[in-house]
JSON list of C-alpha atoms in Angstrom, two decimals:
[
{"chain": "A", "resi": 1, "resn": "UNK", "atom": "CA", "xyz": [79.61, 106.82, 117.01]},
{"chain": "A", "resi": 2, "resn": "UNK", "atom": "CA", "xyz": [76.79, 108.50, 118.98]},
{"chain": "A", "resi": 3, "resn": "UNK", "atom": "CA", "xyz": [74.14, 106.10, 120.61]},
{"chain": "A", "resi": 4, "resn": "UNK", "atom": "CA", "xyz": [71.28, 107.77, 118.86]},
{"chain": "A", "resi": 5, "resn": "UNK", "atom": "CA", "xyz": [73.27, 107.20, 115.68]},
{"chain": "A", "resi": 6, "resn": "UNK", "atom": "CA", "xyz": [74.45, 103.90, 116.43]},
{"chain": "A", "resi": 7, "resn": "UNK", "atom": "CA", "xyz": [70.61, 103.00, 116.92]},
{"chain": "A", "resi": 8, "resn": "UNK", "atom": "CA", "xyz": [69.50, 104.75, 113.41]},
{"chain": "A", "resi": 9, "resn": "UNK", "atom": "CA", "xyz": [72.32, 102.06, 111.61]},
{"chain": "A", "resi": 10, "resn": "UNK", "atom": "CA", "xyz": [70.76, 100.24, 108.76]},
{"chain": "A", "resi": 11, "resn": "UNK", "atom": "CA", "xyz": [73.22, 97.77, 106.10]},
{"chain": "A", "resi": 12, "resn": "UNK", "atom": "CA", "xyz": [73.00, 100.10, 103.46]},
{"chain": "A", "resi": 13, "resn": "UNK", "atom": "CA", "xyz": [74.88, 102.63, 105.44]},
{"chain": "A", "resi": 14, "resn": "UNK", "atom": "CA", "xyz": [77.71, 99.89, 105.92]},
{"chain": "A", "resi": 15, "resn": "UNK", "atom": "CA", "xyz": [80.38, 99.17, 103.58]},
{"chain": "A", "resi": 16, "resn": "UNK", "atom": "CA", "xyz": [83.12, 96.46, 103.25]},
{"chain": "A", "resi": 17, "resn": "UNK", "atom": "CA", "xyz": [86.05, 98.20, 101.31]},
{"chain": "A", "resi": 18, "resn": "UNK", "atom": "CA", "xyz": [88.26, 94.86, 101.17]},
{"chain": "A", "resi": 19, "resn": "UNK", "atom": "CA", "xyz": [89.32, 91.99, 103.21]},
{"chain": "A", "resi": 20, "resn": "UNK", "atom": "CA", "xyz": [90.37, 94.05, 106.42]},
{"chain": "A", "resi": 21, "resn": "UNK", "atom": "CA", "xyz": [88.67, 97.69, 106.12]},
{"chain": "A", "resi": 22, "resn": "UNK", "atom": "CA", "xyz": [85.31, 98.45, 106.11]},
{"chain": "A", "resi": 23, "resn": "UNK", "atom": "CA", "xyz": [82.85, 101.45, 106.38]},
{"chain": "A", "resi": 24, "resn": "UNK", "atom": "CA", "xyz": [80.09, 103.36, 107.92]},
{"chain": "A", "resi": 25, "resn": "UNK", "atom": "CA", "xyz": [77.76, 105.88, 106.74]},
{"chain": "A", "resi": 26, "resn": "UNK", "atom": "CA", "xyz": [76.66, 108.09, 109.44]},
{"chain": "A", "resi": 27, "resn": "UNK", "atom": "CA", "xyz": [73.42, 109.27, 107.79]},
{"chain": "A", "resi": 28, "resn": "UNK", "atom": "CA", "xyz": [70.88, 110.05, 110.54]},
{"chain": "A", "resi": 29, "resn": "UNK", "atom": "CA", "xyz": [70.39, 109.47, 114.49]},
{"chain": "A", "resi": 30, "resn": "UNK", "atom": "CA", "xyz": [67.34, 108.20, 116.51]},
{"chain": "A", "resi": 31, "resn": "UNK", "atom": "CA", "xyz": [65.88, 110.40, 119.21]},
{"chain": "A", "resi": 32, "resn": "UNK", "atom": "CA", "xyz": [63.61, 109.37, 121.85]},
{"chain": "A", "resi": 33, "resn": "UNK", "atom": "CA", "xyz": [61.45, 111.95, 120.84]},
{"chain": "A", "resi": 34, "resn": "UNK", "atom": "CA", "xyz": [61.77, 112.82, 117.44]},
{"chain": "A", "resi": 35, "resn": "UNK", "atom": "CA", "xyz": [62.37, 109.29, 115.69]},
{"chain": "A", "resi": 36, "resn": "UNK", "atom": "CA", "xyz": [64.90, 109.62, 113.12]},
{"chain": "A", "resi": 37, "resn": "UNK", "atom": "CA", "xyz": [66.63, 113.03, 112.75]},
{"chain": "A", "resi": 38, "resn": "UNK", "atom": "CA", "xyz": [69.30, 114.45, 111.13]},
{"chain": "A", "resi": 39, "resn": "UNK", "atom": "CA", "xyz": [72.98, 113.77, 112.95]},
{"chain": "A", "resi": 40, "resn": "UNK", "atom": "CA", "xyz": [74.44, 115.82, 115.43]},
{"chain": "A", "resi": 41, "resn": "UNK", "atom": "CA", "xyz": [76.35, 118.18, 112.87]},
{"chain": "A", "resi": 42, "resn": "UNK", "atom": "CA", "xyz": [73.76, 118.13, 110.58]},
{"chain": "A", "resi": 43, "resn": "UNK", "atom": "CA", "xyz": [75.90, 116.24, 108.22]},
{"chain": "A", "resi": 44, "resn": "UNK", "atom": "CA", "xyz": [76.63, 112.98, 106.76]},
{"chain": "A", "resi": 45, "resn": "UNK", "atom": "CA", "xyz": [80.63, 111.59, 108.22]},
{"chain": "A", "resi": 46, "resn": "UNK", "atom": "CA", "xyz": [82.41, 108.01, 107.16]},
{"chain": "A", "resi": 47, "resn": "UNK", "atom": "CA", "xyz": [83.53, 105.80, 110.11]},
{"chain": "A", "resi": 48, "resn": "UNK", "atom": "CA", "xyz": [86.00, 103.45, 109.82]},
{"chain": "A", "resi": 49, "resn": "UNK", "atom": "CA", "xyz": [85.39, 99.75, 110.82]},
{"chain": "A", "resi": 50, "resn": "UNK", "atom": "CA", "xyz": [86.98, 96.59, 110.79]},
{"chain": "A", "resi": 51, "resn": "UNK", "atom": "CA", "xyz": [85.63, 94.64, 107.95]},
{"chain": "A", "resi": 52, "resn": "UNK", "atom": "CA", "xyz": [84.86, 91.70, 110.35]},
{"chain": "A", "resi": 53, "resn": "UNK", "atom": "CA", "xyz": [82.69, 94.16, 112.36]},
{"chain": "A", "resi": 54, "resn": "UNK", "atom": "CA", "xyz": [80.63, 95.11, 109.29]},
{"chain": "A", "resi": 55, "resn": "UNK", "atom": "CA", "xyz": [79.85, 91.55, 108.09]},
{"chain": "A", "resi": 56, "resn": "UNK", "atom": "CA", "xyz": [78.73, 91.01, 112.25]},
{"chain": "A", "resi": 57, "resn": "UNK", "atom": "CA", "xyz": [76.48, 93.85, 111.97]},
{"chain": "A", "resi": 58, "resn": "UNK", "atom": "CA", "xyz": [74.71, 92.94, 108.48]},
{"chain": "A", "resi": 59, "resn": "UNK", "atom": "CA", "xyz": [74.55, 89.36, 109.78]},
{"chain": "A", "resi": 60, "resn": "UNK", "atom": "CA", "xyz": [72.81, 90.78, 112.83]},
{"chain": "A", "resi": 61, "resn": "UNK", "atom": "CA", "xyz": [70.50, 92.73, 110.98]},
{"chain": "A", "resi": 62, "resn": "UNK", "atom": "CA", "xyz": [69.54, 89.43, 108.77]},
{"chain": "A", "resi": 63, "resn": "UNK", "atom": "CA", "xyz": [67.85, 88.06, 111.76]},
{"chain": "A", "resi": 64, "resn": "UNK", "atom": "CA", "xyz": [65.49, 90.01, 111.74]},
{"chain": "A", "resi": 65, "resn": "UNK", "atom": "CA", "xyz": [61.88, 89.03, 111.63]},
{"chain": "A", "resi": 66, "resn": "UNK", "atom": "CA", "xyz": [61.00, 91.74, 109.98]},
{"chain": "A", "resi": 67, "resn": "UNK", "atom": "CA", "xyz": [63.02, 91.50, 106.93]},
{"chain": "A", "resi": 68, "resn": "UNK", "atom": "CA", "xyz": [63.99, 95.58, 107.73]},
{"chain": "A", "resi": 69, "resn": "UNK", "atom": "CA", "xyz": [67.50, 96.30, 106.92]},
{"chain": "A", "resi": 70, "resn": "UNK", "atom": "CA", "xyz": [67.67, 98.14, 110.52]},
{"chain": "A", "resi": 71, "resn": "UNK", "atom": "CA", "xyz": [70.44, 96.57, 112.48]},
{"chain": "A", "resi": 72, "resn": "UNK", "atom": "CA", "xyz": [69.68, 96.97, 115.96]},
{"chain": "A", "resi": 73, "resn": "UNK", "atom": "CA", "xyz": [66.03, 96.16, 115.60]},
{"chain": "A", "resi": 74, "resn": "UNK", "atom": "CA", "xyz": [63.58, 96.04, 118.68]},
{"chain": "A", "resi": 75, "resn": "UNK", "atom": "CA", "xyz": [61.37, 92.75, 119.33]},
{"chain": "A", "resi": 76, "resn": "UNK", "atom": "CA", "xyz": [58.60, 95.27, 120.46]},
{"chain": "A", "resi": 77, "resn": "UNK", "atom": "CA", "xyz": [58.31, 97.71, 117.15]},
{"chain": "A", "resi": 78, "resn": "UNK", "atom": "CA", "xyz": [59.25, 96.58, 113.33]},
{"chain": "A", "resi": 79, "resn": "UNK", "atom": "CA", "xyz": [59.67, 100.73, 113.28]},
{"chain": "A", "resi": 80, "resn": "UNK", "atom": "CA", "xyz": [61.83, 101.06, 116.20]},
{"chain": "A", "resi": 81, "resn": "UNK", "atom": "CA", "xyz": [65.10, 100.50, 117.15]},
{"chain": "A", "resi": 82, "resn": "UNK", "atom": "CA", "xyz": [66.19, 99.26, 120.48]},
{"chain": "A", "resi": 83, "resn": "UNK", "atom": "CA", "xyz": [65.97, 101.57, 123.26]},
{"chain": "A", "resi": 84, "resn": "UNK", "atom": "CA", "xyz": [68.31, 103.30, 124.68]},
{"chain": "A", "resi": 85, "resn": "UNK", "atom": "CA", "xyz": [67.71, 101.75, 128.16]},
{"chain": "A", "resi": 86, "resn": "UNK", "atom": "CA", "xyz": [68.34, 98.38, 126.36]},
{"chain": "A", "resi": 87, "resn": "UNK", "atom": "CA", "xyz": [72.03, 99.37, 125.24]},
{"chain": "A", "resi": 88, "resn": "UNK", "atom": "CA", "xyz": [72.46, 101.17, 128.38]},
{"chain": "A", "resi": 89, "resn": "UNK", "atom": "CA", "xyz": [71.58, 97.59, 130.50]},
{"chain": "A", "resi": 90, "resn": "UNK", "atom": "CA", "xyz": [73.51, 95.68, 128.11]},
{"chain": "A", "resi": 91, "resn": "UNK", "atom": "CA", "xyz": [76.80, 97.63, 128.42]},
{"chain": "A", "resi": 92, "resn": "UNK", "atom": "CA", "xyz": [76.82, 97.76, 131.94]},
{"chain": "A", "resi": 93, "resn": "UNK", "atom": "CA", "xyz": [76.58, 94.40, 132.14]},
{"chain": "A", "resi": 94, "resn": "UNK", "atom": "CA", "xyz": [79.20, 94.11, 129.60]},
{"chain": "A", "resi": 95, "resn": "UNK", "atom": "CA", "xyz": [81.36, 96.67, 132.17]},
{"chain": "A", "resi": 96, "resn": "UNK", "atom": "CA", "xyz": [80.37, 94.31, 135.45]},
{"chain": "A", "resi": 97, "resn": "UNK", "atom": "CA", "xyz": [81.50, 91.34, 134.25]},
{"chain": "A", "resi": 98, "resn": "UNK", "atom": "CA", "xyz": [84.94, 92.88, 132.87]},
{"chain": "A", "resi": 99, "resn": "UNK", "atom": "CA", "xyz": [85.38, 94.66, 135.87]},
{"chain": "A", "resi": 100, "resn": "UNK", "atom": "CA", "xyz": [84.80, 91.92, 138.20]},
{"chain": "A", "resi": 101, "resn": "UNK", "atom": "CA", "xyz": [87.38, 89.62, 136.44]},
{"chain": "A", "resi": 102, "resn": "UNK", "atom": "CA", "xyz": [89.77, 92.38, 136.84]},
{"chain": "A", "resi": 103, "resn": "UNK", "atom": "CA", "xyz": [89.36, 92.99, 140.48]},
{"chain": "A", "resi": 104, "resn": "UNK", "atom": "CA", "xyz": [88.98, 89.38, 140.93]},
{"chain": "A", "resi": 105, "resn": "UNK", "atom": "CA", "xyz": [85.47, 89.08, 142.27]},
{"chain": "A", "resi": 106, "resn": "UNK", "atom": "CA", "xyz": [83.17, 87.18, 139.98]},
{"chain": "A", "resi": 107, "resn": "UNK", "atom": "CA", "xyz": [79.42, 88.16, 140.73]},
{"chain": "A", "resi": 108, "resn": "UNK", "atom": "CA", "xyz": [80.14, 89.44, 143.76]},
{"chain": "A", "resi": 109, "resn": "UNK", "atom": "CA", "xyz": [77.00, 91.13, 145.56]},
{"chain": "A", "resi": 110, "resn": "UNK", "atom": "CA", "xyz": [77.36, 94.24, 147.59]},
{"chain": "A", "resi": 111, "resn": "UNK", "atom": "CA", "xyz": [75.10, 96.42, 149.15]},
{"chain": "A", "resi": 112, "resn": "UNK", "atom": "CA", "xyz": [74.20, 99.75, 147.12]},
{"chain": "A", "resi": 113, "resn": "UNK", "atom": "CA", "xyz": [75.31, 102.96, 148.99]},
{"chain": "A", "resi": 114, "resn": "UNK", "atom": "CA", "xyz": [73.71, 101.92, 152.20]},
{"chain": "A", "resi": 115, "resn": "UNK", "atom": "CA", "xyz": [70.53, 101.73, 150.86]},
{"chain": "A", "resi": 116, "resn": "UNK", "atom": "CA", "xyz": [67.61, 99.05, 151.70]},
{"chain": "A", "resi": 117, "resn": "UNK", "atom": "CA", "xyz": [64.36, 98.63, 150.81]},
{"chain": "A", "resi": 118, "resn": "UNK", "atom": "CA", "xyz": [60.79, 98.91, 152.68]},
{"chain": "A", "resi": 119, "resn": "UNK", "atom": "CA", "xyz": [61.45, 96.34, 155.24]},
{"chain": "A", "resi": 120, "resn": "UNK", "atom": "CA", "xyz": [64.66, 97.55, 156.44]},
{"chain": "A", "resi": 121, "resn": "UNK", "atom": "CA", "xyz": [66.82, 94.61, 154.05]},
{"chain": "A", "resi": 122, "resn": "UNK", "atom": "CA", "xyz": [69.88, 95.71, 152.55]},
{"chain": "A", "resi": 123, "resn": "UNK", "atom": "CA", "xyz": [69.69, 96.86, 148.47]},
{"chain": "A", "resi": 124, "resn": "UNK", "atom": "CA", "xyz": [72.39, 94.39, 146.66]},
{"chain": "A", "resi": 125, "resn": "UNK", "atom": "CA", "xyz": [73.77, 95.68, 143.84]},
{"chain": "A", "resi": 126, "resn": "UNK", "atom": "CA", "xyz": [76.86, 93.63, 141.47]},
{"chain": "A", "resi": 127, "resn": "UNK", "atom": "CA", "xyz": [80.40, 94.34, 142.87]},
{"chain": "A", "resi": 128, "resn": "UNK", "atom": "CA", "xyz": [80.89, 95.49, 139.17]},
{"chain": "A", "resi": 129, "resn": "UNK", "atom": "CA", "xyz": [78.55, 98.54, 139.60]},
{"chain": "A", "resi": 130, "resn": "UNK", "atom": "CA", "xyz": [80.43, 99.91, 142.41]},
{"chain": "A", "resi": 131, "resn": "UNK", "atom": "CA", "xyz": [83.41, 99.92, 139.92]},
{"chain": "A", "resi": 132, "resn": "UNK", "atom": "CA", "xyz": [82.16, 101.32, 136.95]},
{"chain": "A", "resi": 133, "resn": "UNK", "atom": "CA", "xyz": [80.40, 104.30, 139.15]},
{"chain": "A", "resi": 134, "resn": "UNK", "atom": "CA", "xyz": [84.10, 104.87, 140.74]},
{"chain": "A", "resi": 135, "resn": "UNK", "atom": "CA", "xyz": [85.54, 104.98, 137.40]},
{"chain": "A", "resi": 136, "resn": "UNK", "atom": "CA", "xyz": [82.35, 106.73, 136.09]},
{"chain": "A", "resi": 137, "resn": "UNK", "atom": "CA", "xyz": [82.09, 104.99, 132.88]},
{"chain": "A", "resi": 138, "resn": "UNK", "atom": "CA", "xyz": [79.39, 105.00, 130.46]},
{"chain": "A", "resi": 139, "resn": "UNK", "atom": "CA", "xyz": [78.70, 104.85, 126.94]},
{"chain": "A", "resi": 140, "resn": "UNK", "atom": "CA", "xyz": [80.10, 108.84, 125.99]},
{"chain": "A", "resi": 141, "resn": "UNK", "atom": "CA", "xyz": [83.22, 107.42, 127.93]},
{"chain": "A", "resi": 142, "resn": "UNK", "atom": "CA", "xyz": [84.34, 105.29, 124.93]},
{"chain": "A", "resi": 143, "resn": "UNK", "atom": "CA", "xyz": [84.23, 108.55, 122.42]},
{"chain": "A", "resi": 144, "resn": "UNK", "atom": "CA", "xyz": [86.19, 110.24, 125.05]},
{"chain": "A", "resi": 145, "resn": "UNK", "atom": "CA", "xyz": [88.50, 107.59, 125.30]},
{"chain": "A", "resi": 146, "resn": "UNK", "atom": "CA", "xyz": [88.67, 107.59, 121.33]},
{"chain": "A", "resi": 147, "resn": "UNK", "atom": "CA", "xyz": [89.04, 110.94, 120.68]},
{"chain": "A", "resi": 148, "resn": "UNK", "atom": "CA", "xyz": [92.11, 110.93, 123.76]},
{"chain": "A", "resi": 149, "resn": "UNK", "atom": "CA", "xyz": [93.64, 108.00, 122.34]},
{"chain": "A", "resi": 150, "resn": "UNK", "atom": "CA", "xyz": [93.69, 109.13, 118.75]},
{"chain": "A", "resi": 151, "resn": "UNK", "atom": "CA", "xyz": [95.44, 112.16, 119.79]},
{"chain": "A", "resi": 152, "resn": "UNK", "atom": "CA", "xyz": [98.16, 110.49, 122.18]},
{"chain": "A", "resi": 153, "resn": "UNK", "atom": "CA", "xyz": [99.42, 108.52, 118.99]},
{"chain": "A", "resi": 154, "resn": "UNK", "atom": "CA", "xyz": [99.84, 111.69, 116.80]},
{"chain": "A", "resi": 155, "resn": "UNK", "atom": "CA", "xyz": [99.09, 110.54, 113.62]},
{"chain": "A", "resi": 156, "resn": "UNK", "atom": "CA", "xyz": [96.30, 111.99, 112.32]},
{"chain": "A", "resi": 157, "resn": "UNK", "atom": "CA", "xyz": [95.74, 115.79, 112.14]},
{"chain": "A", "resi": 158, "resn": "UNK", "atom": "CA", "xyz": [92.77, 117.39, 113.92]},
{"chain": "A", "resi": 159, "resn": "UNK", "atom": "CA", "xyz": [90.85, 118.01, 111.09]},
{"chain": "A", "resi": 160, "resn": "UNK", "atom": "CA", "xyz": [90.76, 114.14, 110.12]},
{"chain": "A", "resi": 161, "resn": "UNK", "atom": "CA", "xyz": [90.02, 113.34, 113.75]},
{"chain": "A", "resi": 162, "resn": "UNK", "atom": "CA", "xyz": [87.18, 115.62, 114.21]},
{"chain": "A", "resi": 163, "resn": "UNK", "atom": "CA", "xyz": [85.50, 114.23, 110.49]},
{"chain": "A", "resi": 164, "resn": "UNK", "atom": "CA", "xyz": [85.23, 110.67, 112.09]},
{"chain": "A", "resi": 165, "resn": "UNK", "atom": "CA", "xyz": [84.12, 111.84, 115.50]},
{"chain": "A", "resi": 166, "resn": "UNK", "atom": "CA", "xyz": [81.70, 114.60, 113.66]},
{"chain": "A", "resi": 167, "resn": "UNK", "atom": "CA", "xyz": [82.96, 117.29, 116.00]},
{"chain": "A", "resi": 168, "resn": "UNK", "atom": "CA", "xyz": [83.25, 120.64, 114.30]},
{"chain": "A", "resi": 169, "resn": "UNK", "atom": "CA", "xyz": [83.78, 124.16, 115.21]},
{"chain": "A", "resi": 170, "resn": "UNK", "atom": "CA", "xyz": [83.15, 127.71, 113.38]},
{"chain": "A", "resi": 171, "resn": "UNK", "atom": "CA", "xyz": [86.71, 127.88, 112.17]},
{"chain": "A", "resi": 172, "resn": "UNK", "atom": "CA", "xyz": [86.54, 124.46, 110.42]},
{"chain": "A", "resi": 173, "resn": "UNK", "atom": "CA", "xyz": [85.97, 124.27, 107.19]},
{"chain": "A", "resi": 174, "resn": "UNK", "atom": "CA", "xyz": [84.16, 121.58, 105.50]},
{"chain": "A", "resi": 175, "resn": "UNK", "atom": "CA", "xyz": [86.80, 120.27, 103.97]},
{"chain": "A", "resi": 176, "resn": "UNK", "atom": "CA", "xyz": [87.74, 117.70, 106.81]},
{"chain": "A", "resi": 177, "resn": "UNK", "atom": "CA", "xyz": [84.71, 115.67, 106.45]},
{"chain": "A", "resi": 178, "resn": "UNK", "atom": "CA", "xyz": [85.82, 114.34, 102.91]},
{"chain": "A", "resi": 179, "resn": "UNK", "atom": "CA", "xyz": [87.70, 111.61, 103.70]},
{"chain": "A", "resi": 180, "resn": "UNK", "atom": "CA", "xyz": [89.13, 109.60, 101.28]},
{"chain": "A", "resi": 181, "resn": "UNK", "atom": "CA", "xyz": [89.37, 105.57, 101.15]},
{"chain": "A", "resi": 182, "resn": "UNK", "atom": "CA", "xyz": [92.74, 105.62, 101.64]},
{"chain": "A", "resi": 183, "resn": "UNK", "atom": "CA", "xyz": [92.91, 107.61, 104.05]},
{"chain": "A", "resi": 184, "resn": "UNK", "atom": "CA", "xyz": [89.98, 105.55, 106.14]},
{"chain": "A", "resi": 185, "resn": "UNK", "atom": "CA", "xyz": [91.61, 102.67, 105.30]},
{"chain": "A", "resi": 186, "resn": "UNK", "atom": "CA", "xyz": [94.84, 104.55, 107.37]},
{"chain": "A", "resi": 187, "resn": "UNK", "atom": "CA", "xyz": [92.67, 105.47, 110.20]},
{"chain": "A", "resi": 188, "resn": "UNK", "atom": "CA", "xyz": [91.28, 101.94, 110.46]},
{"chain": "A", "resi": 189, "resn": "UNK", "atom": "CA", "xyz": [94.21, 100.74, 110.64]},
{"chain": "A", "resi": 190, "resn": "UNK", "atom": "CA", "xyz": [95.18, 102.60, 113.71]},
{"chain": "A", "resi": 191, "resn": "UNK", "atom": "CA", "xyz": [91.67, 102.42, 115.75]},
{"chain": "A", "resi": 192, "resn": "UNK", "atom": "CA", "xyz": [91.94, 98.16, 115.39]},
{"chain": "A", "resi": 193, "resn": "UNK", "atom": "CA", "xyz": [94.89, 98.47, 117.30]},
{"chain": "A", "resi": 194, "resn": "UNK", "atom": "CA", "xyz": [92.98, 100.50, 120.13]},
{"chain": "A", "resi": 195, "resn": "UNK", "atom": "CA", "xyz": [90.86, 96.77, 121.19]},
{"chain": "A", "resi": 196, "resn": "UNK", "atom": "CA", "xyz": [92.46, 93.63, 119.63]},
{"chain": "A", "resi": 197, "resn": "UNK", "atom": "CA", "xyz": [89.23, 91.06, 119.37]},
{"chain": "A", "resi": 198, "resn": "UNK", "atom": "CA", "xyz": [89.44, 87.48, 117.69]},
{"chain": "A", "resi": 199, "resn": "UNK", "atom": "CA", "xyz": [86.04, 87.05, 115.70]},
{"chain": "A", "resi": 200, "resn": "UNK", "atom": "CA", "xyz": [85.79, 82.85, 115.38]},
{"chain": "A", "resi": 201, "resn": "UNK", "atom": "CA", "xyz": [83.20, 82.15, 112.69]},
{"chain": "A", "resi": 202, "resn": "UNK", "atom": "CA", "xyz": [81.05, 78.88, 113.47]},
{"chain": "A", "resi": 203, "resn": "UNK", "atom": "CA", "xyz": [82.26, 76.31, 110.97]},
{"chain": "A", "resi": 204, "resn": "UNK", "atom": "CA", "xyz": [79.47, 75.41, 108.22]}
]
């Protein structure tokens, strides 16, 4: 999913098919500019999702103090989603703290590019930054990395790749967006395996 459409998600575009599969609606996108807008495409596409990702974003959206059925809601606006900026901050540090346990250097401070500030002192900027700008990772990676990885396993055929991802060109026809459960279901079941998470539910 795009970040403008990811920030345009409200429950009613999410489905839980059955105890493992679930769905998503990709209805409309959020532009800085324009608000809500048509998708990129200027279509409506179905995403798979694991069904424990679907019951964490309703139960997300519940919290709201609005009582809106957005999901990513903004504490500024009842109208607006979060910002972009927001998602962008949150990922990164996401990204730092990954990439710091990887390269074994927890929090580690470094100084940014040489850079200081008006009195001469060195900028300091988390070890993890320096990574992710060397790798040059940021949210469009993960479609890339989707769209790669989908491909590498050879299992779906580029039409059904391109109606999840809502790429299209002039010789597709429209027949690729209509996907059916089953099939979902089938291309669910391949994306879980991409990232392996264990959800633990707080006991009642």
């Amino acid at each position: 999913m795009r970040q403008g459409e990811i920030r345009a998600l409200h429950t009613e575009n999410i489905k839980i098919l059955d105890e493992g599969n679930g769905v998503i609606t990709i209805k409309q996108s959020y532009g800085a500019y324009e608000g809500c807008k048509v998708p990129k495409g200027k279509r409506e596409r179905l995403v798979p999702a694991p069904a424990w990702l679907c019951e964490e974003l309703i139960d997300h959206a519940e919290k709201s103090t609005y009582g809106t059925s957005m999901v990513f809601w903004s504490k500024e606006s009842s109208s607006s989603p979060i910002s972009s900026s927001y998602m962008r901050k949150e990922l990164y540090s996401c990204l730092w703290d990954l990439l710091e346990e990887i390269a074994h250097c927890p929090k580690e401070m470094v100084q940014d590019r040489d850079k200081v500030d008006k009195d001469g002192n060195p900028i300091m900027i988390r070890k993890g930054e320096v990574l992710r700008r060397e790798r040059a990772v940021d949210f469009h990676s993960f479609r890339h990395y989707f769209v790669t990885w989908m491909r590498s396993c050879g299992l779906l055929t580029d039409g059904q790749l391109r109606g999840v991802v809502g790429h299209q060109d002039a010789s597709t026809t429209d027949g690729y967006t209509h996907q059916t459960e089953a099939n979902l279901k089938r291309i669910g079941a391949i994306t879980n395996n991409i990232l392996q998470f264990k959800v633990e539910k707080n006991a009642s």
